[in-house]
Coordinates of C-alpha atoms in Angstrom, one line a residue:
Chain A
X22 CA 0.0 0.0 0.0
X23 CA 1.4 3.0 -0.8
X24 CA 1.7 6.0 1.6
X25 CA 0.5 9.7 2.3
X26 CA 4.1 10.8 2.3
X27 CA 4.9 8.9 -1.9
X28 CA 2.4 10.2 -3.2
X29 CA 3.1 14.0 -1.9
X30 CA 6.6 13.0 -2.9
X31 CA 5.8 12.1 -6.3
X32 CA 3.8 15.1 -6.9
X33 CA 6.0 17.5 -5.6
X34 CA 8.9 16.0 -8.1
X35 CA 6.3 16.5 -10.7
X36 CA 5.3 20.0 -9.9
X37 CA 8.4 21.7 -8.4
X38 CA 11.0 19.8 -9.5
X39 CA 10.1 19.4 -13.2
X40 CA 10.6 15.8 -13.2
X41 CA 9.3 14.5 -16.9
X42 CA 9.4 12.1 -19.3
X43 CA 11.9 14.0 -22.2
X44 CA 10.3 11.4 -24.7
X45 CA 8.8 8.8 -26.3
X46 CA 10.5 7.9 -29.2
X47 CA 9.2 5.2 -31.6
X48 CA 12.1 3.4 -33.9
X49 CA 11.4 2.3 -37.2
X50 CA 13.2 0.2 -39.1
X51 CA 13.0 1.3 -43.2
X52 CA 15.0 -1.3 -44.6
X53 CA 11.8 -2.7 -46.0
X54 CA 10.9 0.5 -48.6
X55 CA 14.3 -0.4 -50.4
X56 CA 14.2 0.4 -53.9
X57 CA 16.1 2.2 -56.9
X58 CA 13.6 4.6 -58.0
X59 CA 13.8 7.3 -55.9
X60 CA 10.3 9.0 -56.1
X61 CA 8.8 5.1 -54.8
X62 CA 11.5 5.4 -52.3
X63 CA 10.1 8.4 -50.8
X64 CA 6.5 7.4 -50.9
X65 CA 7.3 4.0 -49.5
X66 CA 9.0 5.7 -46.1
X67 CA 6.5 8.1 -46.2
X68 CA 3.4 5.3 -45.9
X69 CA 5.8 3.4 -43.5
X70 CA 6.2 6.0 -40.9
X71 CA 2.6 7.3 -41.1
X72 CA 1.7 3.8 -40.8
X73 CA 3.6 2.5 -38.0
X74 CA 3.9 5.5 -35.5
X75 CA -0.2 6.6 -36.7
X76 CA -0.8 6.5 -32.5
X77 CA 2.1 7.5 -31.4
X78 CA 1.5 10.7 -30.3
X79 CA -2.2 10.2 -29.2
X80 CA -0.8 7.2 -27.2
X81 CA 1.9 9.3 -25.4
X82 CA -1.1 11.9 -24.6
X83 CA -3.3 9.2 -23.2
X84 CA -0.5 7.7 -20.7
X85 CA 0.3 11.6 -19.5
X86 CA -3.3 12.0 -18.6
X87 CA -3.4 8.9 -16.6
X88 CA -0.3 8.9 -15.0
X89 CA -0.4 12.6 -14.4
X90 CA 3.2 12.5 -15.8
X91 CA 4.4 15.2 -18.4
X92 CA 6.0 13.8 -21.3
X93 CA 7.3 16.4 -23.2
X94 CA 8.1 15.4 -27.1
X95 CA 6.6 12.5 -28.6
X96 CA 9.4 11.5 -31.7
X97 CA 10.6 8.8 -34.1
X98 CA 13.8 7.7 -35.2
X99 CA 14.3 5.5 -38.6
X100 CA 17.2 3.4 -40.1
X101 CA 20.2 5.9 -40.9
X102 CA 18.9 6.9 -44.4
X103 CA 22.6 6.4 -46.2
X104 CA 21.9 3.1 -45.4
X105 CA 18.6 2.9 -48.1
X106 CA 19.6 5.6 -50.4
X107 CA 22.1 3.5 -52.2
X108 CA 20.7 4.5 -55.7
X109 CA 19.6 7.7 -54.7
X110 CA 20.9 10.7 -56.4
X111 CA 19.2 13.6 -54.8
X112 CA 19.0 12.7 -50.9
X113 CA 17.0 15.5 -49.8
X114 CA 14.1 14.2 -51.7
X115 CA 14.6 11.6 -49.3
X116 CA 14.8 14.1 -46.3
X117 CA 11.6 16.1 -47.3
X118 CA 9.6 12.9 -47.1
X119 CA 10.5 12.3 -43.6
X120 CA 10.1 15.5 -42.7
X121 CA 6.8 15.1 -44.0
X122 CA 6.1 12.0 -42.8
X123 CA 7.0 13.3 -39.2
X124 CA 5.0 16.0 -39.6
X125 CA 1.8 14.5 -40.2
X126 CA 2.2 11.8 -37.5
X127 CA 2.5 14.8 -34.8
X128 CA 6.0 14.0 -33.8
X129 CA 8.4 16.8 -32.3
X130 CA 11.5 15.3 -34.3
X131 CA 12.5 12.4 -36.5
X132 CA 16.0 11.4 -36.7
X133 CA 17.8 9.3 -38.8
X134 CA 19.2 11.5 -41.7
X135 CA 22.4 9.7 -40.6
X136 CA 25.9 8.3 -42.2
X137 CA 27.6 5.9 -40.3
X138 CA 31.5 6.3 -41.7
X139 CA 33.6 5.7 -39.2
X140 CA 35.7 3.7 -41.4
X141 CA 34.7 4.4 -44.8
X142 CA 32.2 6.2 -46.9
X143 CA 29.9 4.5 -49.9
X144 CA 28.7 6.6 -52.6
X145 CA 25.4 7.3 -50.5
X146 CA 27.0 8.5 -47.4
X147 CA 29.2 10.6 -49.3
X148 CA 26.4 11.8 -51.1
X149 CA 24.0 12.5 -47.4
X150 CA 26.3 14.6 -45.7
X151 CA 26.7 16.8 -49.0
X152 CA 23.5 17.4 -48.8
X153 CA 22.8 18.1 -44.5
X154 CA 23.2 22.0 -45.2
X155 CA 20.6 22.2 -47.9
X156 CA 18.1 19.4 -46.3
X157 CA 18.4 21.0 -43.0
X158 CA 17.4 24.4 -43.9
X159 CA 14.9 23.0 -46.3
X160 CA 12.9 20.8 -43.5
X161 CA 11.4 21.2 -40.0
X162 CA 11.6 18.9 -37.5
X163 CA 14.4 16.4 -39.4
X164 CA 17.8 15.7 -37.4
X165 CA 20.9 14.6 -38.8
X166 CA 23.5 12.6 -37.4
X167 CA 27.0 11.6 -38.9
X168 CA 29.0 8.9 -36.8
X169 CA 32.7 9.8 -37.8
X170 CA 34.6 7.5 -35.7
X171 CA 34.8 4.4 -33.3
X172 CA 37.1 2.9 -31.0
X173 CA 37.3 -0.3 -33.4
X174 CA 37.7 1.6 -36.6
X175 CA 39.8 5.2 -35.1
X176 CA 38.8 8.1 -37.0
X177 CA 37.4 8.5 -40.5
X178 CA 39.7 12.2 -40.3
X179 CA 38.0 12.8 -44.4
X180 CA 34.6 12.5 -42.8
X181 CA 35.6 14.9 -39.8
X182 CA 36.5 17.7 -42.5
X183 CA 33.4 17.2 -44.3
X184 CA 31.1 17.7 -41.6
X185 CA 32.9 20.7 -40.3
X186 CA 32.2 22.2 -43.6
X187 CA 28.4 21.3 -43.4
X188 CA 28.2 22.7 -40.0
X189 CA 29.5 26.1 -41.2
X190 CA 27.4 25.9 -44.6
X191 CA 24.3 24.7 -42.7
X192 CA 24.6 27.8 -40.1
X193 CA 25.1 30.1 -43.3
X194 CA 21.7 28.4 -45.1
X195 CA 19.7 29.1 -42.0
X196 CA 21.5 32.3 -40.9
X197 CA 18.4 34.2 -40.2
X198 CA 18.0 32.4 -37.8
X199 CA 21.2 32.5 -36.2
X200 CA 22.6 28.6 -37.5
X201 CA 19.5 27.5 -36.0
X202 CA 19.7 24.3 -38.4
X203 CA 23.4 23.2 -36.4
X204 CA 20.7 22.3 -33.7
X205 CA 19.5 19.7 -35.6
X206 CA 22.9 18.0 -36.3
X207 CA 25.3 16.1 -34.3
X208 CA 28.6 14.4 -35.4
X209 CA 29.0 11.5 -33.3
X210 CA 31.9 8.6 -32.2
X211 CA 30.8 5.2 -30.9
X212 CA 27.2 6.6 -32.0
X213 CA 24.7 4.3 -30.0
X214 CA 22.0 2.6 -32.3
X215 CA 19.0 2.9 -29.7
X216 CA 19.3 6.5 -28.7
X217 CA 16.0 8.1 -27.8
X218 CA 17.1 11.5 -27.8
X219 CA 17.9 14.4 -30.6
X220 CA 19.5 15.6 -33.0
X221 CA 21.1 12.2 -32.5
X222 CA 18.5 9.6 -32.3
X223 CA 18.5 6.8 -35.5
X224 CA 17.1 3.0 -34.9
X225 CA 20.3 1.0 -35.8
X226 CA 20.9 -1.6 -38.0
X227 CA 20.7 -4.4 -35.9
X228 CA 17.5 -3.4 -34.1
X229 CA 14.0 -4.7 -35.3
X230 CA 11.2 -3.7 -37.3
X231 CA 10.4 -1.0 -34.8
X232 CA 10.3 -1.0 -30.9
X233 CA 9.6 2.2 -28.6
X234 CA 12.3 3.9 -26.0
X235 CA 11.8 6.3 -23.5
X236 CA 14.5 9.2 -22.5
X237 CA 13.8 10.5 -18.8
X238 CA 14.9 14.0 -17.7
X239 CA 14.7 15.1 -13.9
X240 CA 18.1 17.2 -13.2
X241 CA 15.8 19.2 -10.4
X242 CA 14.5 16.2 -8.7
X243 CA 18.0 15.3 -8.1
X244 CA 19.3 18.8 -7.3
X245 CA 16.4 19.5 -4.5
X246 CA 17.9 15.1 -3.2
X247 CA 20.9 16.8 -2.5
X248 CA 19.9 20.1 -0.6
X249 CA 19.0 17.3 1.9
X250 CA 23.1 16.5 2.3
X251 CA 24.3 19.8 2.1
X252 CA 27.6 19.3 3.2
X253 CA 27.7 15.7 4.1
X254 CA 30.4 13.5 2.8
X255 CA 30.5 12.2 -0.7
X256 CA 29.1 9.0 0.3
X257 CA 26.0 10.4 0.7
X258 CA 26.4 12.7 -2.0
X259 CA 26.3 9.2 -4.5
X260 CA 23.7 7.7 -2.6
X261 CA 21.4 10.0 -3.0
X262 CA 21.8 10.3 -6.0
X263 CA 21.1 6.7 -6.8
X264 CA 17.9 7.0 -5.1
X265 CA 16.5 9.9 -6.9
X266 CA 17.7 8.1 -9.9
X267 CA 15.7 5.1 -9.3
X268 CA 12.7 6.6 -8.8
X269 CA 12.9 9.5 -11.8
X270 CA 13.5 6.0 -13.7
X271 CA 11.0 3.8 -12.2
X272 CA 9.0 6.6 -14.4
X273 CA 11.0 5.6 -17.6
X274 CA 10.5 2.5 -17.6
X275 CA 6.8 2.5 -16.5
X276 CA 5.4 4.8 -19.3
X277 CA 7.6 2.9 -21.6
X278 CA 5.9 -0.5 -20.7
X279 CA 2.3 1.1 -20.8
X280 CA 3.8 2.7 -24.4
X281 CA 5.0 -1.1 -25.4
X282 CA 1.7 -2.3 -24.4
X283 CA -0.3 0.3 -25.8
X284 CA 1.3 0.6 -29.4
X285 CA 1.6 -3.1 -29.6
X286 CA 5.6 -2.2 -30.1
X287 CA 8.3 -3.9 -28.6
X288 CA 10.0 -2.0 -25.8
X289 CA 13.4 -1.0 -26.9
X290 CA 15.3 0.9 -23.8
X291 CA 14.9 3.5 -21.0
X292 CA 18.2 5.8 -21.9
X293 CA 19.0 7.1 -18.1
X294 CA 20.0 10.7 -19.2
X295 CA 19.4 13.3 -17.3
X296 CA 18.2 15.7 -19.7
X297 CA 18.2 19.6 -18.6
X298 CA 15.8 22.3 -19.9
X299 CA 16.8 25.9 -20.1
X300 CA 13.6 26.6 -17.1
X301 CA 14.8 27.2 -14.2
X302 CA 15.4 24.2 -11.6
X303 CA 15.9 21.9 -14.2
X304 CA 19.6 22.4 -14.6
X305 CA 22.3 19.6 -14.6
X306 CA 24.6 22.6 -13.9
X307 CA 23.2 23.4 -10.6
X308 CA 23.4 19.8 -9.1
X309 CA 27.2 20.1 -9.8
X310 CA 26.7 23.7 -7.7
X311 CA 24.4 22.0 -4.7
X312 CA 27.7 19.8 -4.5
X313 CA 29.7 22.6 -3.3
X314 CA 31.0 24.6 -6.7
X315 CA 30.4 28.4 -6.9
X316 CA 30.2 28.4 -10.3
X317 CA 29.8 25.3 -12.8
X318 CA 33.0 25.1 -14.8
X319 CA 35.1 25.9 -12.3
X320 CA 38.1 23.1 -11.1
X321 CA 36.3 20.2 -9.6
X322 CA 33.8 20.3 -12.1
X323 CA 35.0 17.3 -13.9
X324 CA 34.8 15.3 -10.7
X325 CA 31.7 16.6 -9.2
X326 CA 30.0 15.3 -13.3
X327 CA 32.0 12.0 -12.9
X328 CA 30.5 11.4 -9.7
X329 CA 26.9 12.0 -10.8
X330 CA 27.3 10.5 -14.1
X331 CA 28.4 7.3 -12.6
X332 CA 25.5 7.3 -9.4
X333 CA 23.0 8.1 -12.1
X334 CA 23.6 4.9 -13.9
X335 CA 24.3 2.9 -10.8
X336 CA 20.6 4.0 -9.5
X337 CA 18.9 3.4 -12.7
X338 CA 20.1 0.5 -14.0
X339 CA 18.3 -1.5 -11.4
X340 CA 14.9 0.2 -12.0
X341 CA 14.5 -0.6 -15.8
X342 CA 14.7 -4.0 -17.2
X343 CA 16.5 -2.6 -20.5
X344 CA 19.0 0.4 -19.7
X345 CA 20.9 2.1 -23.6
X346 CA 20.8 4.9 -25.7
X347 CA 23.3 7.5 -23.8
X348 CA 22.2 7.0 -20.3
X349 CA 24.2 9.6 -18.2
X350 CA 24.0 13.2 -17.3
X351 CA 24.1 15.7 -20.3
X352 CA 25.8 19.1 -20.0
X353 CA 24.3 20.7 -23.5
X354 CA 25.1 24.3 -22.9
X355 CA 21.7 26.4 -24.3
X356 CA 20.0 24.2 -22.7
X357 CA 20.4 24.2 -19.3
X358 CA 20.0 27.6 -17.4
X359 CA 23.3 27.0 -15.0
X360 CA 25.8 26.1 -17.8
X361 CA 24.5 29.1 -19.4
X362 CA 25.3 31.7 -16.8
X363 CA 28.3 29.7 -16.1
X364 CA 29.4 30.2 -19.6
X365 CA 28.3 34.0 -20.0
X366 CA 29.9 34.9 -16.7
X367 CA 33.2 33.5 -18.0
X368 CA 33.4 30.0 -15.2
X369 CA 32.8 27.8 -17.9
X370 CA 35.0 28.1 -21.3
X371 CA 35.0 25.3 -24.2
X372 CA 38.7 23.5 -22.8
X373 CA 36.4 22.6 -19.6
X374 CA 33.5 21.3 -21.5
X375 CA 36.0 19.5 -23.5
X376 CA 37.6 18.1 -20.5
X377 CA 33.8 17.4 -18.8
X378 CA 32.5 15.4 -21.5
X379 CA 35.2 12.8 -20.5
X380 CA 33.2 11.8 -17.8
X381 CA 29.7 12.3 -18.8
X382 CA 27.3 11.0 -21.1
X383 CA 27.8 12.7 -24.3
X384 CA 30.0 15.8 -25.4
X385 CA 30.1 19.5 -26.6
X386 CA 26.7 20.2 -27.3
X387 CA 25.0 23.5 -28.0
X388 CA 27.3 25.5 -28.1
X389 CA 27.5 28.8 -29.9
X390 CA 31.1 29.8 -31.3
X391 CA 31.7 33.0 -33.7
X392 CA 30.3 33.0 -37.0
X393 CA 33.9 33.6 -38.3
X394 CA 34.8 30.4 -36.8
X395 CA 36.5 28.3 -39.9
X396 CA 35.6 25.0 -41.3
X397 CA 38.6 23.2 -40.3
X398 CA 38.5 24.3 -36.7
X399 CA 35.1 23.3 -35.8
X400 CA 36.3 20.1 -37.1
X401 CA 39.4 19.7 -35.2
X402 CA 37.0 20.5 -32.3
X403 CA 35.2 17.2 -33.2
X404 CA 38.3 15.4 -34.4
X405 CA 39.2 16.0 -30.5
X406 CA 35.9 15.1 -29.2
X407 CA 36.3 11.8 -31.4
X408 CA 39.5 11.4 -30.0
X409 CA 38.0 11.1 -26.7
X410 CA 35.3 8.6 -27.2
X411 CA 37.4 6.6 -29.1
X412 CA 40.3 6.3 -26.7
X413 CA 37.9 6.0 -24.0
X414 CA 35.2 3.5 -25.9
X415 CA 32.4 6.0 -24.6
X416 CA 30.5 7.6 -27.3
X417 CA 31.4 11.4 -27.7
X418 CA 29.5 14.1 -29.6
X419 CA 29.5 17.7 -31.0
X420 CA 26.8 19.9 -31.8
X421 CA 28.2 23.4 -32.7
X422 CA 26.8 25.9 -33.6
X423 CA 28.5 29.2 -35.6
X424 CA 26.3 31.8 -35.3
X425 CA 26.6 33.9 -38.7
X426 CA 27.7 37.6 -37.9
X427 CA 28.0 36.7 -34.0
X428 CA 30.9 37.9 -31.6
X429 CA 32.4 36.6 -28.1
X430 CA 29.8 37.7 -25.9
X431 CA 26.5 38.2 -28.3
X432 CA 24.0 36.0 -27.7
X433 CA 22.0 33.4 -29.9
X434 CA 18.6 32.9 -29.1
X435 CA 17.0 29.1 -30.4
X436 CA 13.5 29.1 -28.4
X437 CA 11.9 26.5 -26.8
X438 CA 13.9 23.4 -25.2
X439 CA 16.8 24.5 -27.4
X440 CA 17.3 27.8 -25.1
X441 CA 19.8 30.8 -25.9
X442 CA 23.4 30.7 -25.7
X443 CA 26.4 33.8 -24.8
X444 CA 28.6 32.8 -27.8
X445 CA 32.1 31.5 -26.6
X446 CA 35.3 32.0 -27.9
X447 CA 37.2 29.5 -30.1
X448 CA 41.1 29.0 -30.2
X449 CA 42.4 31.7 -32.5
X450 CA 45.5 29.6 -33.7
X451 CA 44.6 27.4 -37.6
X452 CA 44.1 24.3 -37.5
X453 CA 44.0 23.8 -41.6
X454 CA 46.8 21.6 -41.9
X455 CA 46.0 19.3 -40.0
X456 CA 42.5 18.6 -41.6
X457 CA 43.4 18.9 -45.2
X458 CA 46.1 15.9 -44.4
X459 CA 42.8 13.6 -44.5
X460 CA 42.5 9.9 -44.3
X461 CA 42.5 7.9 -40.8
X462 CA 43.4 7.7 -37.7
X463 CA 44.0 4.6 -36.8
X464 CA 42.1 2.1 -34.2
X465 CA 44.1 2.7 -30.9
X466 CA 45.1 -0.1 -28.7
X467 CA 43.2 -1.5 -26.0
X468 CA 46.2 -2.8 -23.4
X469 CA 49.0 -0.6 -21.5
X470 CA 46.3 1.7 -20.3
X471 CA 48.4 4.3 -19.0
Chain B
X17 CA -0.1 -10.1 -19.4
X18 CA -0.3 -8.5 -16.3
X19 CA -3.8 -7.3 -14.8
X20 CA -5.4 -4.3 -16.2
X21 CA -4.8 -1.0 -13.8
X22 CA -7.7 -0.8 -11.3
X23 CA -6.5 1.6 -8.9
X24 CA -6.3 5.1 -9.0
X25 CA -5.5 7.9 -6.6
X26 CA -7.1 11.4 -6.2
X27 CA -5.5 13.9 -4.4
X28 CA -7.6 17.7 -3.6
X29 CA -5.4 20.4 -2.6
X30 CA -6.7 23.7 -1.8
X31 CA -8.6 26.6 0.6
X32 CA -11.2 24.7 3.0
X33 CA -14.6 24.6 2.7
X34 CA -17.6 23.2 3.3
X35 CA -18.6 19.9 1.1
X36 CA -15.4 19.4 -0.8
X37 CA -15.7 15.8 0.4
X38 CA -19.2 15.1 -0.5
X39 CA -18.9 16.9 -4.0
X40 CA -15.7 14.8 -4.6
X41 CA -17.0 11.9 -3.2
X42 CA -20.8 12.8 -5.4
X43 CA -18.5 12.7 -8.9
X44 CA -17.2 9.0 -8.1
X45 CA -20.1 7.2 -6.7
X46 CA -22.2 9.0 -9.6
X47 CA -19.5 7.1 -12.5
X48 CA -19.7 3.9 -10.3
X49 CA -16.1 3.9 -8.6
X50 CA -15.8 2.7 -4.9
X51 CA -13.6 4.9 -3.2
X52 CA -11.0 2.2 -1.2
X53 CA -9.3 4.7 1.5
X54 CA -9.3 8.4 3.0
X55 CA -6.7 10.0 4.4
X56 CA -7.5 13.6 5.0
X57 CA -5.8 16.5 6.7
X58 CA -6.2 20.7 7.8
X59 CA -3.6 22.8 7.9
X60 CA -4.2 26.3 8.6
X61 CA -7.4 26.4 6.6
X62 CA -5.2 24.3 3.6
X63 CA -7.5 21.5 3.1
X64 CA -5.5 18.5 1.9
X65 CA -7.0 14.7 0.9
X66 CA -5.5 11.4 -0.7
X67 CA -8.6 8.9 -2.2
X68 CA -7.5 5.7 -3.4
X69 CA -10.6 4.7 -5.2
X70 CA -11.4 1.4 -7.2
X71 CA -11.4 1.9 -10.9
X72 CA -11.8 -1.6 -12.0
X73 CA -15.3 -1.3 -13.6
X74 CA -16.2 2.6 -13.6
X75 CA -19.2 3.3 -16.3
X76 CA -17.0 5.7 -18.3
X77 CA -14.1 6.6 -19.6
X78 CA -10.8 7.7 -17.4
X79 CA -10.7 10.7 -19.5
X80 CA -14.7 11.4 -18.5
X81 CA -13.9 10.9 -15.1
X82 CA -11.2 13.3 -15.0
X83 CA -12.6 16.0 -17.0
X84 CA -15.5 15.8 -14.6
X85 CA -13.3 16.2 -11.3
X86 CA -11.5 19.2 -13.3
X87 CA -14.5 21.2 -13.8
X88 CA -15.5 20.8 -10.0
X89 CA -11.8 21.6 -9.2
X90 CA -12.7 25.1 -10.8
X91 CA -16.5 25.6 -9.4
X92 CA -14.5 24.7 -6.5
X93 CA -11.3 27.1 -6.9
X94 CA -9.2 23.5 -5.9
X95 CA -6.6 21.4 -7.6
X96 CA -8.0 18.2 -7.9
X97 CA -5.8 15.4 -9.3
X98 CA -6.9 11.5 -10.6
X99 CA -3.9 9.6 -11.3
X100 CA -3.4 5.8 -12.2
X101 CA -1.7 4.2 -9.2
X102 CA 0.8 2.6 -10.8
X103 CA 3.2 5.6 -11.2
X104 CA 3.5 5.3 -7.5
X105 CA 3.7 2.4 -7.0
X106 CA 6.8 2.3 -9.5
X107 CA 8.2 5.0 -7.8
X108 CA 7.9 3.9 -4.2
X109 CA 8.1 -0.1 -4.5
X110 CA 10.7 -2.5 -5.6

């Protein structure tokens, strides 16, 4: 029976600390539209989606009213296109029919405009991320994702100078809107194939013909845990953590059952993230202050977003009965209210994100640079981000975004989830040798850890 | 398959007054739901009450059933709440 006590506890994590579901995000495999004309292509992804996630959203309505639990985007993620386009010639055909499909199913995003060419690149992946400026700008609610390198294969270093250059001509093609359309692209290494959560999200593949995930958020559950053990040891600290984590996914893993159930979809995976909004008191930024930083960014940073990366998992792994997709804590910049006054007030610059995303679940992400910054640095910056998953078989990520005409210090307004940004600086020194030289870096080796 | 949910929880939050119990209680016994347990409590005139209530064979819809406790909630000037048990349960139980 439960008690008085739960149920004010859960409602109060609901209504003052934000805790939410981030999503419900329905994979679908599209393997089966495979075809060479591309105008049948199109239509047959088009039926498929519309078909398969036709409840999706109504479902995900239904289970918030009952449960009383916000879920906050409803969205689908398909087989990484450059895996069907073989024969295609013109890939954003391809892209507006998703776009289209999503739209008409209700979703929030679909993903899975995706390359995976870690090692090498076919004709169609080549071809894809070509075309990510021009089908970005030209579409809605579609996210691209390139995966770039791995620990088994190293780093695919042509693919790295590619998609530096899309990022900077996809922030030109949506200028007006300050690079919005870098939101809605992510260069990944050791890309996971059930990730729930955007820009990144694609249904890998070895997964099925579709199954559904759920992506949890609650940062300010956890934060108000801690105010409990204000200066307790760490032990506490960790189990506290744990707890809150259980129960936020104890959530998770509950609306994705009913989901399963509902849809008549497999369950895929409750991906443990905690996922920050840009509201206030729901900031991964300010858990790592409630530990005892003045400022997020500043030294013991790193350690105080190991510690909660690793308790998050450890509490959440025993409340779901399928833990994936990037399960940790994120540290996206525009999106989370503390890393943005951390960053604007100077405590947090990008060597320190760097250096965070070590620990934590994915990488640089959201973050607004000057519009002057060149092709080949933003893609050393995710030639070193690679370098860091690969080397420590973690999956690493960059989402950058170049504002067009914007100095240190401006600020670049996204809206909604996506939040605003203070634009930080960028090392000033080049970088263009080292990315023309091209080809790979090789595998590294997995013994004489030092 | 496991059993269909048949428990829910309403929780009523808000300034005391009189009835807020029997115009609750009216809305549940008129869509056929037996309310299981009470707890009920008055905190400087802050008027706070947990119902579990049996929804096993209710003669409408959750969704009726919830839009009908919402518009007493605002004749009312309350927040009243209906939720499916099982989110705390999940949260609260191993």
């Amino acid at each position: 029976m439960i008690n008085t006590s739960e149920i004010m506890e859960t409602l109060r994590m609901i209504d003052q600390e934000k805790l939410d579901v981030r999503t419900i995000t329905m994979g679908i495999s599209l393997f089966e539209c495979v075809t060479d004309d591309e105008d049948k292509l199109a239509q047959r992804i088009y039926d498929r989606i519309t078909t398969q996630a036709e409840h999706l959203c109504k479902t995900g309505e239904e289970i918030e009213r009952d449960f009383g639990v916000p879920i906050v985007n409803k969205r689908v993620a398909v087989t990484p296109a450059a895996l069907i386009m073989g024969a295609v010639k013109h890939p954003v055909k391809i892209a507006k029919a998703l776009d289209r499909a999503g739209k008409t199913v209700g979703v929030d995003f679909i993903g899975g405009y995706t390359a995976l060419v870690q090692k090498g690149m076919t004709g169609a992946d080549r071809r894809l991320i070509e075309s990510i400026p021009e089908a970005l700008s030209e579409t809605d609610i579609l996210c691209s994702s390139v995966n770039v390198a791995s620990t088994r294969a190293g780093i695919n270093m042509d693919a790295v100078g590619m998609c530096g250059r899309a990022v900077k001509a996809l922030a030109e093609k949506t200028r007006d809107r300050d690079g919005l359309g870098c939101a809605k692209f992510v260069v990944f290494a050791n890309a996971v194939e059930d990730n729930p959560f955007m820009a990144g999200a694609f249904f890998g593949p070895g997964e099925g013909d579709s199954a559904v995930s759920v992506g949890v958020s609650g940062p300010g559950a956890v934060k108000r845990a801690l105010e409990d053990v204000r200066g307790l040891p760490f032990d506490q600290v960790a189990e506290t953590i744990k707890r809150t984590a259980f129960r936020i996914t104890r959530v998770g893993q509950l609306v994705a059952r009913e989901a399963s159930r509902r849809l008549n979809v497999p369950f895929g995976i409750v991906d443990l993230s905690l996922a920050p909004t840009p509201a206030v008191g729901d900031s991964v930024a300010h858990i790592l202050e409630e530990m005892g930083l003045e400022k997020c960014g500043t030294h013991g940073s790193t350690a105080a977003l190991a510690l909660l990366n690793d308790a998050v998992k450890k509490g959440g792994v025993m409340a779901s009965s399928h833990v994936g997709g990037l399960s940790g804590a994120f540290i996206p910049l525009s999106e989370d209210i503390g890393m943005i006054h951390a960053a604007a007030e100077g405590a947090l610059c990008l060597d320190k994100l760097e250096a965070m995303t070590c620990v934590c679940s994915v990488g640089l992400d959201m973050i607004a640079v000057p519009g002057d910054t060149s092709a080949e640095t933003i893609s050393a910056i995710i030639a070193d981000e690679a370098a860091i998953g690969v080397i420590n078989t973690k999956t690493t990520a960059v989402r950058l975004i170049p504002a067009p005409g914007k100095q240190v210090g401006d600020r670049v307004e996204f809206g909604g989830l996506l939040g605003w940004a203070p634009v930080i600086p960028v090392h000033p020194f080049s970088s263009a040798d080292f990315i023309a030289r091209g080809g790979r870096i090789p595998a590294p080796l997995n013994s004489l850890k030092n | 398959m496991e059993n269909p949910v048949s428990k829910a929880v309403v929780t009523v939050l808000g300034f005391d007054s009189k009835g807020i119990i029997a115009q609750v209680s009216h809305v549940l016994f008129i869509h056929d739901i037996n309310i299981l347990d009470i707890s009920q409590t008055v905190v400087s005139g802050y008027f706070n009450m947990i119902m579990l209530v049996d929804i096993t064979s209710p003669n409408c819809s959750f969704d009726v059933i919830r839009d009908d406790l919402n518009a007493l909630a605002k004749k009312l000037g309350l927040e009243i709440r209906i939720q499916k048990s099982e989110i705390f349960e999940a949260m609260h139980q191993i």
